[in-house]
Tab-separated table of C-alpha atoms in Angstrom:
chain	number	residue	atom	x	y	z
A	9	MET	CA	-3.419	14.673	14.089
A	10	ARG	CA	-0.529	12.432	13.057
A	11	ILE	CA	-0.936	10.649	9.728
A	12	HIS	CA	1.156	7.566	8.895
A	13	PHE	CA	1.725	6.999	5.183
A	14	LYS	CA	2.411	3.336	4.463
A	15	THR	CA	4.747	2.830	1.511
A	16	SER	CA	5.530	-0.284	-0.506
A	17	TYR	CA	8.865	-0.480	1.302
A	18	ASP	CA	7.298	-0.426	4.761
A	19	HIS	CA	7.404	-4.228	4.982
A	20	ASP	CA	11.148	-4.354	4.257
A	21	ILE	CA	12.245	-1.317	6.277
A	22	ARG	CA	10.909	-2.643	9.559
A	23	LEU	CA	12.966	-5.378	11.214
A	24	PHE	CA	9.821	-7.431	11.828
A	25	PRO	CA	6.761	-7.005	9.569
A	26	ASP	CA	4.309	-7.234	12.466
A	27	LEU	CA	3.940	-8.305	16.089
A	28	TRP	CA	2.998	-11.846	15.085
A	29	SER	CA	6.272	-12.303	13.175
A	30	PHE	CA	8.224	-10.980	16.163
A	31	CYS	CA	6.510	-13.470	18.460
A	32	VAL	CA	7.157	-16.362	16.064
A	33	TYR	CA	10.875	-15.602	15.751
A	34	ALA	CA	11.179	-15.012	19.504
A	35	ALA	CA	9.565	-18.393	20.145
A	36	LEU	CA	11.960	-20.048	17.694
A	37	ILE	CA	14.950	-18.525	19.493
A	38	VAL	CA	13.639	-19.695	22.881
A	39	ILE	CA	13.167	-23.238	21.528
A	40	ALA	CA	16.646	-23.129	19.977
A	41	VAL	CA	18.200	-22.083	23.309
A	42	LEU	CA	16.399	-24.894	25.155
A	43	LEU	CA	17.176	-27.492	22.484
A	44	PRO	CA	20.121	-29.182	24.327
A	45	TRP	CA	17.656	-30.268	27.029
A	46	LEU	CA	15.102	-31.524	24.497
A	47	ILE	CA	17.169	-33.777	22.199
A	48	ASP	CA	20.173	-36.080	22.587
A	49	GLU	CA	23.770	-35.257	21.656
A	50	PHE	CA	23.648	-36.864	18.209
A	51	TYR	CA	20.752	-34.775	16.963
A	52	LEU	CA	22.177	-31.715	18.716
A	53	GLY	CA	25.330	-32.182	16.643
A	54	GLU	CA	23.235	-32.403	13.482
A	55	VAL	CA	21.393	-29.183	14.360
A	56	THR	CA	24.753	-27.515	14.997
A	57	ASN	CA	25.854	-28.642	11.540
A	58	VAL	CA	22.682	-27.125	10.064
A	59	LEU	CA	23.411	-23.779	11.708
A	60	ILE	CA	27.008	-23.739	10.410
A	61	TRP	CA	25.822	-24.480	6.881
A	62	ALA	CA	23.182	-21.763	7.289
A	63	ILE	CA	25.869	-19.191	8.145
A	64	ALA	CA	27.845	-20.221	5.060
A	65	GLY	CA	24.627	-20.043	3.050
A	66	LEU	CA	23.957	-16.512	4.286
A	67	GLY	CA	27.403	-15.490	3.032
A	68	LEU	CA	26.832	-16.876	-0.453
A	69	MET	CA	23.193	-15.720	-0.461
A	70	LEU	CA	24.330	-12.130	0.026
A	71	LEU	CA	26.561	-12.371	-3.036
A	72	THR	CA	24.523	-14.579	-5.368
A	73	GLY	CA	20.947	-14.198	-4.202
A	74	GLN	CA	21.056	-10.533	-3.221
A	75	THR	CA	23.624	-9.077	-5.642
A	76	GLY	CA	23.345	-11.553	-8.512
A	77	GLN	CA	27.044	-12.511	-8.649
A	78	ALA	CA	27.411	-16.269	-9.152
A	79	SER	CA	30.287	-17.797	-7.196
A	80	LEU	CA	31.621	-21.346	-7.167
A	81	GLY	CA	34.719	-20.540	-5.159
A	82	HIS	CA	33.427	-19.948	-1.663
A	83	ALA	CA	35.114	-23.115	-0.423
A	84	ALA	CA	38.376	-21.170	-0.694
A	85	PHE	CA	37.038	-18.531	1.690
A	86	LEU	CA	35.759	-21.216	4.054
A	87	ALA	CA	39.282	-22.637	4.104
A	88	LEU	CA	40.859	-19.214	4.643
A	89	GLY	CA	38.583	-18.476	7.595
A	90	CYS	CA	39.209	-21.896	9.109
A	91	TYR	CA	42.992	-21.920	8.770
A	92	SER	CA	43.463	-18.285	9.779
A	93	CYS	CA	41.395	-18.689	12.957
A	94	VAL	CA	43.301	-21.797	14.039
A	95	ILE	CA	46.692	-20.257	13.172
A	96	PHE	CA	45.834	-17.111	15.149
A	97	MET	CA	44.906	-19.231	18.163
A	98	GLU	CA	48.139	-21.228	17.821
A	99	GLN	CA	49.982	-17.917	18.043
A	100	GLY	CA	48.354	-17.270	21.399
A	101	TRP	CA	45.390	-15.158	20.345
A	102	PRO	CA	42.207	-15.714	22.392
A	103	PHE	CA	39.215	-17.050	20.509
A	104	LEU	CA	37.191	-13.845	20.918
A	105	ILE	CA	39.903	-12.006	18.955
A	106	ALA	CA	41.022	-14.752	16.563
A	107	PHE	CA	37.493	-15.592	15.410
A	108	PRO	CA	36.390	-12.116	14.226
A	109	ALA	CA	39.934	-11.439	12.943
A	110	ALA	CA	39.657	-14.522	10.719
A	111	GLY	CA	36.376	-13.212	9.304
A	112	ILE	CA	37.818	-9.745	8.702
A	113	LEU	CA	40.937	-11.180	7.021
A	114	THR	CA	38.753	-13.333	4.765
A	115	GLY	CA	36.635	-10.302	3.877
A	116	VAL	CA	39.695	-8.214	3.004
A	117	VAL	CA	41.112	-10.978	0.797
A	118	GLY	CA	37.716	-11.414	-0.841
A	119	THR	CA	37.519	-7.698	-1.598
A	120	ILE	CA	41.009	-7.729	-3.152
A	121	ILE	CA	40.091	-10.719	-5.315
A	122	ALA	CA	36.819	-9.032	-6.279
A	123	ILE	CA	38.579	-6.028	-7.843
A	124	PRO	CA	39.510	-7.910	-11.045
A	125	ALA	CA	36.662	-10.456	-10.765
A	126	ILE	CA	33.822	-7.915	-10.824
A	127	ARG	CA	34.655	-7.115	-14.450
A	128	LEU	CA	33.272	-10.550	-15.343
A	129	HIS	CA	29.605	-11.443	-15.641
A	130	GLY	CA	27.497	-14.574	-15.441
A	131	ILE	CA	29.166	-17.839	-16.395
A	132	TYR	CA	32.560	-16.157	-16.783
A	133	LEU	CA	32.524	-15.052	-13.141
A	134	ALA	CA	31.530	-18.576	-12.103
A	135	ILE	CA	34.456	-20.048	-14.061
A	136	ALA	CA	36.881	-17.597	-12.455
A	137	THR	CA	35.678	-18.498	-8.968
A	138	ILE	CA	35.968	-22.225	-9.787
A	139	ALA	CA	39.623	-21.600	-10.592
A	140	LEU	CA	39.973	-19.856	-7.230
A	141	SER	CA	38.538	-22.872	-5.420
A	142	ILE	CA	40.937	-25.240	-7.197
A	143	LEU	CA	43.922	-22.962	-6.521
A	144	ALA	CA	43.091	-22.862	-2.808
A	145	ASP	CA	43.664	-26.611	-2.586
A	146	ASP	CA	47.138	-26.279	-4.124
A	147	ILE	CA	48.026	-23.226	-2.024
A	148	ILE	CA	47.240	-25.096	1.198
A	149	VAL	CA	49.588	-27.912	0.142
A	150	LEU	CA	52.359	-25.541	-0.992
A	151	MET	CA	52.221	-23.552	2.251
A	152	GLU	CA	52.981	-26.633	4.333
A	153	PRO	CA	55.135	-24.786	6.925
A	154	VAL	CA	52.065	-22.764	7.885
A	155	THR	CA	49.133	-25.052	7.020
A	156	ASP	CA	50.799	-28.456	7.672
A	157	GLY	CA	49.924	-29.445	4.093
A	158	VAL	CA	48.090	-32.721	3.536
A	159	SER	CA	48.577	-33.690	7.195
A	160	GLY	CA	46.165	-30.976	8.196
A	161	LYS	CA	45.572	-29.257	11.501
A	162	PHE	CA	43.679	-30.032	14.677
A	163	ALA	CA	41.297	-27.423	16.050
A	164	PRO	CA	42.409	-26.194	19.494
A	165	MET	CA	40.156	-25.929	22.522
A	166	ILE	CA	37.954	-22.831	22.559
A	167	THR	CA	38.134	-20.874	25.812
A	168	ILE	CA	35.808	-17.928	26.458
A	169	PHE	CA	36.123	-16.195	29.856
A	170	GLY	CA	37.577	-19.377	31.334
A	171	ILE	CA	34.804	-21.597	29.933
A	172	GLU	CA	36.124	-24.415	27.761
A	173	ILE	CA	34.110	-25.244	24.657
A	174	GLU	CA	34.701	-28.323	22.523
A	175	ARG	CA	32.370	-30.036	20.103
A	176	TRP	CA	32.933	-33.581	21.394
A	177	THR	CA	33.188	-33.035	25.152
A	178	THR	CA	30.783	-30.088	25.551
A	179	PRO	CA	28.403	-30.246	22.552
A	180	ASP	CA	25.816	-28.062	24.274
A	181	ARG	CA	28.272	-25.194	24.800
A	182	PHE	CA	29.519	-25.446	21.227
A	183	TYR	CA	25.917	-25.428	20.003
A	184	TRP	CA	25.156	-22.252	21.945
A	185	LEU	CA	28.284	-20.635	20.489
A	186	VAL	CA	27.216	-21.495	16.935
A	187	LEU	CA	23.645	-20.379	17.688
A	188	THR	CA	24.908	-17.000	18.918
A	189	VAL	CA	26.978	-16.476	15.766
A	190	THR	CA	24.001	-17.530	13.627
A	191	ILE	CA	21.669	-15.030	15.286
A	192	LEU	CA	24.206	-12.200	14.974
A	193	CYS	CA	24.869	-12.979	11.286
A	194	THR	CA	21.143	-13.208	10.540
A	195	LEU	CA	20.388	-9.896	12.252
A	196	GLY	CA	23.321	-8.290	10.453
A	197	TYR	CA	22.082	-9.619	7.109
A	198	ARG	CA	18.535	-8.425	7.796
A	199	ASN	CA	19.670	-4.951	8.830
A	200	LEU	CA	21.929	-4.736	5.780
A	201	LEU	CA	18.912	-5.343	3.534
A	202	ARG	CA	17.154	-2.409	5.212
A	203	ALA	CA	20.150	-0.111	4.632
A	204	PRO	CA	20.901	1.828	1.423
A	205	LEU	CA	23.762	-0.571	0.635
A	206	GLY	CA	21.393	-3.545	0.719
A	207	ARG	CA	19.025	-1.810	-1.688
A	208	ALA	CA	22.003	-1.043	-3.920
A	209	PHE	CA	22.779	-4.779	-3.944
A	210	ALA	CA	19.243	-5.541	-5.129
A	211	ALA	CA	19.428	-2.808	-7.776
A	212	VAL	CA	22.659	-4.253	-9.187
A	213	ARG	CA	21.115	-7.714	-9.205
A	214	ASP	CA	17.999	-6.621	-11.088
A	215	SER	CA	19.648	-4.346	-13.663
A	216	GLU	CA	23.091	-2.793	-13.692
A	217	VAL	CA	21.973	-0.258	-16.286
A	218	SER	CA	19.073	0.937	-14.139
A	219	ALA	CA	21.257	0.898	-11.019
A	220	THR	CA	23.823	3.113	-12.739
A	221	ALA	CA	21.063	5.502	-13.804
A	222	MET	CA	19.993	5.780	-10.149
A	223	GLY	CA	23.530	6.692	-9.088
A	224	VAL	CA	24.729	3.316	-7.787
A	225	HIS	CA	28.471	2.775	-8.180
A	226	ILE	CA	28.489	-0.737	-9.687
A	227	ALA	CA	32.128	-1.690	-9.072
A	228	ARG	CA	32.131	-0.386	-5.508
A	229	THR	CA	28.846	-2.130	-4.705
A	230	LYS	CA	30.029	-5.475	-6.090
A	231	ALA	CA	33.316	-5.205	-4.179
A	232	ALA	CA	31.398	-4.474	-0.966
A	233	ALA	CA	29.165	-7.487	-1.611
A	234	PHE	CA	32.208	-9.718	-2.097
A	235	GLY	CA	33.842	-8.396	1.058
A	236	ILE	CA	30.824	-8.800	3.336
A	237	SER	CA	29.971	-12.181	1.803
A	238	CYS	CA	33.508	-13.476	2.356
A	239	THR	CA	33.522	-12.174	5.936
A	240	ILE	CA	30.438	-14.208	6.826
A	241	THR	CA	31.804	-17.200	4.915
A	242	GLY	CA	35.105	-16.968	6.804
A	243	LEU	CA	33.254	-17.140	10.122
A	244	ALA	CA	31.375	-20.218	8.900
A	245	GLY	CA	34.656	-21.804	7.791
A	246	ALA	CA	36.178	-21.292	11.237
A	247	LEU	CA	33.175	-22.952	12.877
A	248	MET	CA	33.371	-25.816	10.366
A	249	GLY	CA	36.955	-26.443	11.420
A	250	PHE	CA	36.038	-26.569	15.103
A	251	TYR	CA	33.039	-28.773	14.309
A	252	ALA	CA	35.178	-31.264	12.358
A	253	GLY	CA	38.017	-31.176	14.884
A	254	ALA	CA	40.619	-31.902	12.188
A	255	PHE	CA	40.884	-30.653	8.624
A	256	ASN	CA	43.250	-30.512	5.657
A	257	ASN	CA	43.251	-29.392	2.025
A	258	GLU	CA	40.612	-31.968	1.053
A	259	THR	CA	38.109	-30.707	3.621
A	260	PHE	CA	37.258	-27.591	1.604
A	261	SER	CA	37.112	-28.973	-1.937
A	262	ILE	CA	35.251	-27.604	-4.929
A	263	VAL	CA	32.398	-29.969	-4.044
A	264	ILE	CA	31.710	-27.760	-1.016
A	265	SER	CA	31.398	-24.717	-3.310
A	266	ILE	CA	28.951	-26.536	-5.582
A	267	THR	CA	26.994	-27.797	-2.581
A	268	LEU	CA	26.729	-24.262	-1.207
A	269	LEU	CA	25.354	-22.946	-4.495
A	270	MET	CA	22.857	-25.796	-4.802
A	271	MET	CA	21.858	-25.242	-1.184
A	272	ILE	CA	20.772	-21.636	-1.644
A	273	VAL	CA	19.019	-22.452	-4.941
A	274	ILE	CA	17.002	-25.232	-3.318
A	275	GLY	CA	16.292	-23.132	-0.238
A	276	GLY	CA	15.265	-20.047	-2.196
A	277	LEU	CA	17.502	-17.413	-3.754
A	278	GLY	CA	17.398	-13.920	-2.310
A	279	SER	CA	15.866	-14.789	1.071
A	280	ILE	CA	17.258	-15.346	4.545
A	281	HIS	CA	14.856	-18.222	5.081
A	282	GLY	CA	16.226	-19.896	1.953
A	283	ALA	CA	19.668	-20.255	3.520
A	284	PHE	CA	18.194	-22.101	6.504
A	285	PHE	CA	15.871	-24.312	4.439
A	286	GLY	CA	18.732	-25.240	2.143
A	287	ALA	CA	20.999	-25.958	5.119
A	288	VAL	CA	18.421	-28.402	6.485
A	289	VAL	CA	18.391	-30.263	3.165
A	290	VAL	CA	22.203	-30.380	2.944
A	291	ALA	CA	22.730	-31.489	6.546
A	292	PHE	CA	19.956	-34.072	6.817
A	293	LEU	CA	20.020	-35.556	3.308
A	294	PRO	CA	22.898	-37.994	4.127
A	295	GLN	CA	21.092	-39.116	7.288
A	296	PHE	CA	17.829	-39.543	5.374
A	297	LEU	CA	19.518	-41.653	2.692
A	298	SER	CA	21.239	-43.760	5.340
A	299	ILE	CA	17.954	-44.421	7.170
A	300	THR	CA	16.208	-45.202	3.871
A	301	LYS	CA	18.907	-47.738	2.927
A	302	ASP	CA	18.546	-49.416	6.315
A	303	LEU	CA	14.756	-49.661	5.926
A	304	ILE	CA	14.972	-51.302	2.506
A	305	GLY	CA	17.680	-53.707	3.687
A	306	GLY	CA	20.607	-52.249	1.755
A	307	GLY	CA	22.426	-50.572	4.611
A	308	SER	CA	25.543	-52.691	4.174
A	309	VAL	CA	25.781	-51.955	0.427
A	310	ALA	CA	27.766	-48.865	-0.550
A	311	ILE	CA	26.375	-46.992	-3.564
A	312	PRO	CA	29.016	-44.588	-4.930
A	313	GLY	CA	27.687	-41.154	-5.809
A	314	LEU	CA	24.218	-41.782	-4.338
A	315	GLU	CA	24.159	-38.623	-2.240
A	316	THR	CA	25.466	-36.442	-5.083
A	317	GLY	CA	23.002	-37.988	-7.542
A	318	VAL	CA	20.005	-37.441	-5.261
A	319	PHE	CA	21.125	-33.877	-4.534
A	320	GLY	CA	21.471	-33.179	-8.260
A	321	MET	CA	18.041	-34.651	-8.980
A	322	ILE	CA	16.475	-32.472	-6.279
A	323	LEU	CA	18.181	-29.403	-7.752
A	324	ILE	CA	16.921	-30.188	-11.277
A	325	LEU	CA	13.376	-30.676	-10.016
A	326	PHE	CA	13.438	-27.348	-8.205
A	327	ILE	CA	14.843	-25.514	-11.232
A	328	LEU	CA	12.136	-26.983	-13.477
A	329	PHE	CA	9.108	-26.794	-11.205
A	330	GLU	CA	9.936	-24.329	-8.415
A	331	PRO	CA	12.735	-21.880	-9.317
A	332	MET	CA	12.022	-19.865	-6.154
A	333	GLY	CA	12.993	-22.805	-3.942
A	334	ILE	CA	11.424	-24.131	-0.775
A	335	TYR	CA	10.797	-20.671	0.640
A	336	GLY	CA	9.164	-19.585	-2.627
A	337	ARG	CA	6.794	-22.550	-2.494
A	338	TRP	CA	5.944	-21.757	1.147
A	339	MET	CA	5.175	-18.132	0.222
A	340	LYS	CA	2.890	-19.258	-2.612
A	341	ILE	CA	0.978	-21.582	-0.296
A	342	ARG	CA	0.700	-18.839	2.315
A	343	ILE	CA	-0.557	-16.251	-0.194
A	344	TRP	CA	-3.021	-18.752	-1.652
A	345	PHE	CA	-4.629	-19.308	1.748
A	346	GLU	CA	-4.637	-15.568	2.497
A	347	LEU	CA	-6.464	-14.793	-0.767
A	348	PHE	CA	-8.770	-17.810	-0.771
A	349	PRO	CA	-11.242	-18.067	-2.506
A	350	PHE	CA	-9.987	-15.300	-4.821
A	351	ALA	CA	-6.566	-16.823	-5.521
A	352	ARG	CA	-5.894	-17.934	-9.080
A	353	LYS	CA	-3.230	-20.200	-10.500
A	354	ASP	CA	-1.922	-17.640	-13.022
A	355	MET	CA	-1.071	-15.144	-10.288
A	356	PHE	CA	2.173	-17.072	-9.728
A	357	LYS	CA	3.079	-17.283	-13.402
A	358	ARG	CA	6.728	-16.376	-13.997
A	359	GLN	CA	7.321	-13.116	-15.832
A	360	LYS	CA	10.044	-13.447	-18.464
A	361	SER	CA	10.809	-9.846	-19.370
A	362	TYR	CA	14.046	-7.912	-19.025
A	363	LEU	CA	15.965	-5.071	-20.552
A	364	LYS	CA	17.359	-5.533	-24.030
A	365	THR	CA	20.727	-4.224	-22.847
A	366	GLU	CA	20.837	-6.896	-20.140
A	367	ARG	CA	19.849	-9.630	-22.590
A	368	LEU	CA	22.559	-8.813	-25.110
A	369	ARG	CA	25.390	-8.278	-22.611
């Protein structure tokens, strides 16, 4: 007789927790594939924007949410992925080679930068990455012979097996391209979490002292996290360039880095779902504010800083009342209904305990 021992890790080791989850995700993919026939081109473009932001969010989520390394410089890696992909294609490389090569190049550069950066912790690492984001703007301008400086570049036409793909003329094809990349990145992220390296990331995030005691090489693990995170971010940056059509040094400013960090915090740190929930907020917030202004009769009045102010207010509210983000709130509601009528309010009370060595570092 075969006996199956169910461990506490059984939920995370399996790709899908149960058959119901598999069916739900399969249905979502089918709906996503059929979406160009269900909505018009404007909303299809907005959904494409959500998916691109979600890919970028997955890259930062792996570093910040999964490994605990705060970064405010991922706009630099978005820019590197975007410019390198376009430059490769201008040199005659096909898209199917230039696109992954841009991601790999961004990952290699991110790993090299991580070697000195991983010696920093907390706010000091965030400050160092801010400097990186600011330097990227100046480097793009100084390398004008390659990047065209402040004039910027225009994204070339994507051709895959003779099929031309362009965001403005063939939005459905471009959407399917972005959807394919999103699915591959999500599956890669999910499988990484099931691997020993993914568990090493979580160990470093929770306690570097305990991770070292378990045999995890801290520096090597952080460098790997930076490299993989920058690879995914580079792919998102390339897609952002093709989505915009034209870009320059101002396209990937430090505001993008801050927006990315706020996005994963609002969506839910440490979860794949959080990257998608946060991307929805980032992509649709400007449209929501525009519609709201039209409804109240102030559509013709420009309010400087309105979008940034509303985004900041949302972030503060989540930090104060729901630190686990939108996905954390959804999980609490789901658990409450599963345990009803035995659920209690205190079961979700935050536990504020940590190692003394971590507190004093």
